Tab-separated table of C-alpha atoms in Angstrom:
chain	number	residue	atom	x	y	z
A	1	UNK	CA	-0.159	0.103	-0.175
A	2	UNK	CA	1.130	3.424	-0.921
A	3	UNK	CA	-0.217	6.389	1.386
A	4	UNK	CA	-0.022	10.140	0.499
A	5	UNK	CA	-0.570	11.273	3.784
A	6	UNK	CA	-2.925	14.840	3.851
A	7	UNK	CA	-3.258	13.930	0.079
A	8	UNK	CA	-6.398	17.111	-0.067
A	9	UNK	CA	-4.211	19.329	2.000
A	10	UNK	CA	-1.048	18.611	-0.613
A	11	UNK	CA	-3.422	19.207	-3.865
A	12	UNK	CA	-5.311	22.477	-2.150
A	13	UNK	CA	-1.796	23.911	-1.491
A	14	UNK	CA	-0.752	23.226	-4.541
A	15	UNK	CA	-3.420	25.448	-6.266
A	16	UNK	CA	-2.647	28.060	-3.649
A	17	UNK	CA	1.044	28.129	-2.771
A	18	UNK	CA	0.923	31.714	-0.806
A	19	UNK	CA	-0.593	28.890	1.961
A	20	UNK	CA	2.328	26.637	2.031
A	21	UNK	CA	3.603	27.785	5.149
A	22	UNK	CA	0.150	28.487	6.962
A	23	UNK	CA	-1.656	26.013	8.948
A	24	UNK	CA	-4.629	24.555	6.691
A	25	UNK	CA	-7.910	22.839	6.713
A	26	UNK	CA	-9.702	21.817	3.848
A	27	UNK	CA	-13.577	21.478	4.057
A	28	UNK	CA	-16.360	19.482	2.795
A	29	UNK	CA	-20.043	19.591	3.482
A	30	UNK	CA	-21.677	17.168	5.914
A	31	UNK	CA	-24.581	16.431	7.666
A	32	UNK	CA	-23.832	19.217	9.966
A	33	UNK	CA	-22.588	21.569	7.439
A	34	UNK	CA	-18.461	22.421	6.706
A	35	UNK	CA	-16.640	20.009	8.451
A	36	UNK	CA	-12.939	19.296	8.074
A	37	UNK	CA	-12.038	16.907	5.408
A	38	UNK	CA	-8.164	17.262	5.813
A	39	UNK	CA	-5.872	19.305	7.963
A	40	UNK	CA	-2.368	20.276	7.730
A	41	UNK	CA	0.191	19.127	10.169
A	42	UNK	CA	0.431	22.327	11.723
A	43	UNK	CA	-3.317	22.454	11.822
A	44	UNK	CA	-3.376	19.466	13.733
A	45	UNK	CA	-0.648	20.127	16.401
A	46	UNK	CA	-3.613	23.205	17.379
A	47	UNK	CA	-6.479	20.354	17.435
A	48	UNK	CA	-7.744	20.378	14.328
A	49	UNK	CA	-9.315	17.228	13.294
A	50	UNK	CA	-11.059	15.161	10.523
A	51	UNK	CA	-14.691	15.767	10.952
A	52	UNK	CA	-14.574	18.933	13.188
A	53	UNK	CA	-16.889	21.750	12.355
A	54	UNK	CA	-15.459	25.099	10.596
A	55	UNK	CA	-15.671	27.295	13.754
A	56	UNK	CA	-14.428	24.888	15.928
A	57	UNK	CA	-11.560	24.329	13.763
A	58	UNK	CA	-11.154	28.531	13.568
A	59	UNK	CA	-10.940	28.524	17.211
A	60	UNK	CA	-9.011	26.136	18.065
A	61	UNK	CA	-6.476	27.115	15.104
A	62	UNK	CA	-6.098	30.883	14.876
A	63	UNK	CA	-4.954	32.208	11.803
A	64	UNK	CA	-6.325	28.851	10.383
A	65	UNK	CA	-6.334	29.039	6.100
A	66	UNK	CA	-9.709	27.111	5.236
A	67	UNK	CA	-9.792	25.953	1.892
A	68	UNK	CA	-12.595	24.056	-0.392
A	69	UNK	CA	-12.029	20.972	-1.451
A	70	UNK	CA	-11.757	19.865	-5.233
A	71	UNK	CA	-12.176	16.407	-5.375
A	72	UNK	CA	-11.674	16.680	-9.393
A	73	UNK	CA	-8.177	18.017	-8.574
A	74	UNK	CA	-7.386	15.243	-6.063
A	75	UNK	CA	-8.279	12.401	-8.474
A	76	UNK	CA	-6.550	14.174	-11.216
A	77	UNK	CA	-3.403	14.886	-8.999
A	78	UNK	CA	-3.043	11.563	-7.871
A	79	UNK	CA	-3.061	9.849	-11.474
A	80	UNK	CA	0.528	10.748	-11.690
A	81	UNK	CA	1.093	9.131	-8.927
A	82	UNK	CA	-0.730	5.975	-10.324
A	83	UNK	CA	1.127	5.702	-13.705
A	84	UNK	CA	4.654	6.384	-11.965
A	85	UNK	CA	3.377	3.245	-9.903
A	86	UNK	CA	2.453	1.449	-13.066
A	87	UNK	CA	5.641	1.911	-14.788
A	88	UNK	CA	7.354	-0.402	-11.694
A	89	UNK	CA	4.814	-3.005	-11.087
A	90	UNK	CA	1.183	-4.153	-12.469
A	91	UNK	CA	-2.075	-4.238	-10.743
A	92	UNK	CA	-2.194	-0.931	-9.644
A	93	UNK	CA	-5.598	-0.354	-7.629
A	94	UNK	CA	-6.526	3.315	-6.747
A	95	UNK	CA	-8.123	2.991	-3.676
A	96	UNK	CA	-8.693	6.802	-3.085
A	97	UNK	CA	-6.918	9.747	-4.096
A	98	UNK	CA	-3.983	9.464	-1.684
A	99	UNK	CA	-4.100	5.711	-1.132
A	100	UNK	CA	-2.970	2.552	-3.819
A	101	UNK	CA	-2.415	-0.926	-3.408
A	102	UNK	CA	-0.787	-3.414	-5.340
A	103	UNK	CA	0.055	-6.865	-5.328
A	104	UNK	CA	4.394	-7.342	-4.318
A	105	UNK	CA	5.089	-11.475	-5.166
A	106	UNK	CA	6.538	-10.828	-8.652
A	107	UNK	CA	7.776	-7.266	-8.771
A	108	UNK	CA	9.654	-7.880	-5.015
A	109	UNK	CA	11.292	-10.939	-6.811
A	110	UNK	CA	12.804	-8.559	-9.563
A	111	UNK	CA	13.888	-5.856	-7.341
A	112	UNK	CA	15.204	-8.100	-5.059
A	113	UNK	CA	12.670	-7.916	-1.823
A	114	UNK	CA	9.701	-5.808	-0.686
A	115	UNK	CA	11.858	-3.093	1.251
A	116	UNK	CA	13.624	-2.586	-2.266
A	117	UNK	CA	10.708	-2.318	-4.498
A	118	UNK	CA	9.318	-0.266	-1.867
A	119	UNK	CA	12.200	1.854	-2.007
A	120	UNK	CA	11.828	2.320	-5.689
A	121	UNK	CA	8.225	3.317	-5.611
A	122	UNK	CA	9.382	6.130	-3.414
A	123	UNK	CA	12.141	7.296	-5.640
A	124	UNK	CA	9.944	7.451	-8.792
A	125	UNK	CA	7.698	9.676	-6.304
A	126	UNK	CA	10.343	12.064	-5.155
A	127	UNK	CA	11.139	12.233	-9.404
A	128	UNK	CA	7.172	13.705	-9.949
A	129	UNK	CA	7.397	16.128	-6.808
A	130	UNK	CA	5.426	13.982	-4.188
A	131	UNK	CA	7.494	14.439	-0.941
A	132	UNK	CA	5.770	12.628	1.676
A	133	UNK	CA	4.743	9.180	0.637
A	134	UNK	CA	5.157	5.975	2.919
A	135	UNK	CA	4.776	2.245	1.501
A	136	UNK	CA	3.696	-0.216	3.655
A	137	UNK	CA	3.805	-4.181	2.675
A	138	UNK	CA	1.562	-6.835	4.787
A	139	UNK	CA	-0.566	-10.122	3.973
A	140	UNK	CA	-3.798	-8.088	2.804
A	141	UNK	CA	-4.228	-4.314	1.327
A	142	UNK	CA	-5.937	-3.625	5.051
A	143	UNK	CA	-2.865	-4.835	7.067
A	144	UNK	CA	-0.852	-2.707	4.277
A	145	UNK	CA	-2.479	0.165	4.805
A	146	UNK	CA	-1.278	0.184	8.768
A	147	UNK	CA	1.641	-0.966	7.975
A	148	UNK	CA	2.390	2.469	5.899
A	149	UNK	CA	1.067	4.362	8.470
A	150	UNK	CA	3.521	2.994	10.551
A	151	UNK	CA	6.410	3.845	8.176
A	152	UNK	CA	8.394	7.252	8.439
A	153	UNK	CA	7.913	9.985	6.237
A	154	UNK	CA	9.642	8.646	2.770
A	155	UNK	CA	10.093	5.316	4.461
A	156	UNK	CA	9.022	1.549	4.127
A	157	UNK	CA	7.183	-0.731	6.848
A	158	UNK	CA	7.380	-4.367	6.172
A	159	UNK	CA	5.349	-6.887	7.957
A	160	UNK	CA	7.229	-10.197	7.357
A	161	UNK	CA	4.819	-13.287	5.609
A	162	UNK	CA	2.829	-14.488	8.635
A	163	UNK	CA	3.456	-11.883	11.174
A	164	UNK	CA	0.204	-10.081	9.938
A	165	UNK	CA	-2.167	-11.364	12.863
A	166	UNK	CA	0.406	-10.407	15.202
A	167	UNK	CA	0.865	-7.245	13.814
A	168	UNK	CA	-2.917	-6.074	13.761
A	169	UNK	CA	-3.650	-7.373	17.250
A	170	UNK	CA	-2.475	-4.201	18.787
A	171	UNK	CA	-4.149	-1.729	16.718
A	172	UNK	CA	-7.109	-0.148	18.052
A	173	UNK	CA	-10.912	-0.950	16.222
A	174	UNK	CA	-11.200	2.499	15.327
A	175	UNK	CA	-8.999	1.911	12.265
A	176	UNK	CA	-12.127	0.009	10.537
A	177	UNK	CA	-13.358	2.863	10.142
A	178	UNK	CA	-17.013	2.083	10.953
A	179	UNK	CA	-18.375	4.523	13.208
A	180	UNK	CA	-21.068	1.957	14.401
A	181	UNK	CA	-19.153	-1.188	14.536
A	182	UNK	CA	-16.090	0.358	16.751
A	183	UNK	CA	-19.095	1.717	18.499
A	184	UNK	CA	-20.536	-1.652	19.150
A	185	UNK	CA	-17.062	-2.998	19.402
A	186	UNK	CA	-16.165	-0.453	22.256
A	187	UNK	CA	-19.577	-0.964	24.420
A	188	UNK	CA	-18.459	-5.031	24.153
A	189	UNK	CA	-14.882	-4.390	25.816
A	190	UNK	CA	-13.365	-4.743	22.786
A	191	UNK	CA	-11.087	-2.087	21.819
A	192	UNK	CA	-8.341	-3.742	19.837
A	193	UNK	CA	-8.443	-5.804	16.557
A	194	UNK	CA	-6.992	-8.617	18.438
A	195	UNK	CA	-9.656	-8.578	20.998
A	196	UNK	CA	-12.184	-8.429	18.204
A	197	UNK	CA	-10.605	-11.374	16.374
A	198	UNK	CA	-10.648	-13.507	19.237
A	199	UNK	CA	-14.444	-12.932	19.600
A	200	UNK	CA	-15.159	-14.227	16.025
A	201	UNK	CA	-11.696	-16.528	16.069
A	202	UNK	CA	-9.664	-17.002	12.837
A	203	UNK	CA	-13.095	-15.845	10.644
A	204	UNK	CA	-12.375	-12.082	11.650
A	205	UNK	CA	-8.425	-12.947	11.422
A	206	UNK	CA	-8.759	-13.802	7.537
A	207	UNK	CA	-11.023	-10.678	6.591
A	208	UNK	CA	-9.039	-8.317	8.086
A	209	UNK	CA	-5.836	-10.019	5.984
A	210	UNK	CA	-8.003	-10.165	2.617
């Protein structure tokens, strides 16, 4: 999995370079009005988080620059990232702007392993001006996405084959990105993915590694 953090912010700053050094929040319209879709590192340091209403975000971060989301621009910009990846490996899947996945078995053999493959992909991104990208490798796209979150900026994080269940176990259930399911699991006292998998034996663990 290749993850480009804060992709909406990256694209918005390209369109408005005068705010590059300012804390930025990209807004989208939700059921509660304008809410934060993505926030820059500077804005997050002041407590601006995804889903926060505009007024509260501005109260937490004086001087916050608010920009409107441009989904079409985000998609167009990420197509360049996908094309750069396709020159290295086949089977690229665009999960959403900022995230793509691909199988590593064949390409990793060619490049000498998962880590060298990931670093070759990151080099290609540097060449097209995508500075902060991270690569994660694991059994299945979900676990690979979490491995990418664990990777340092511009780095690669590889979970060895067969180690994915142990890698997933300590992650909070919130990473499932399903509010209703997460709320239910917490009420049941299941705070981590490992707790969830134990409740449903091997079936849940198999689902998470697909």
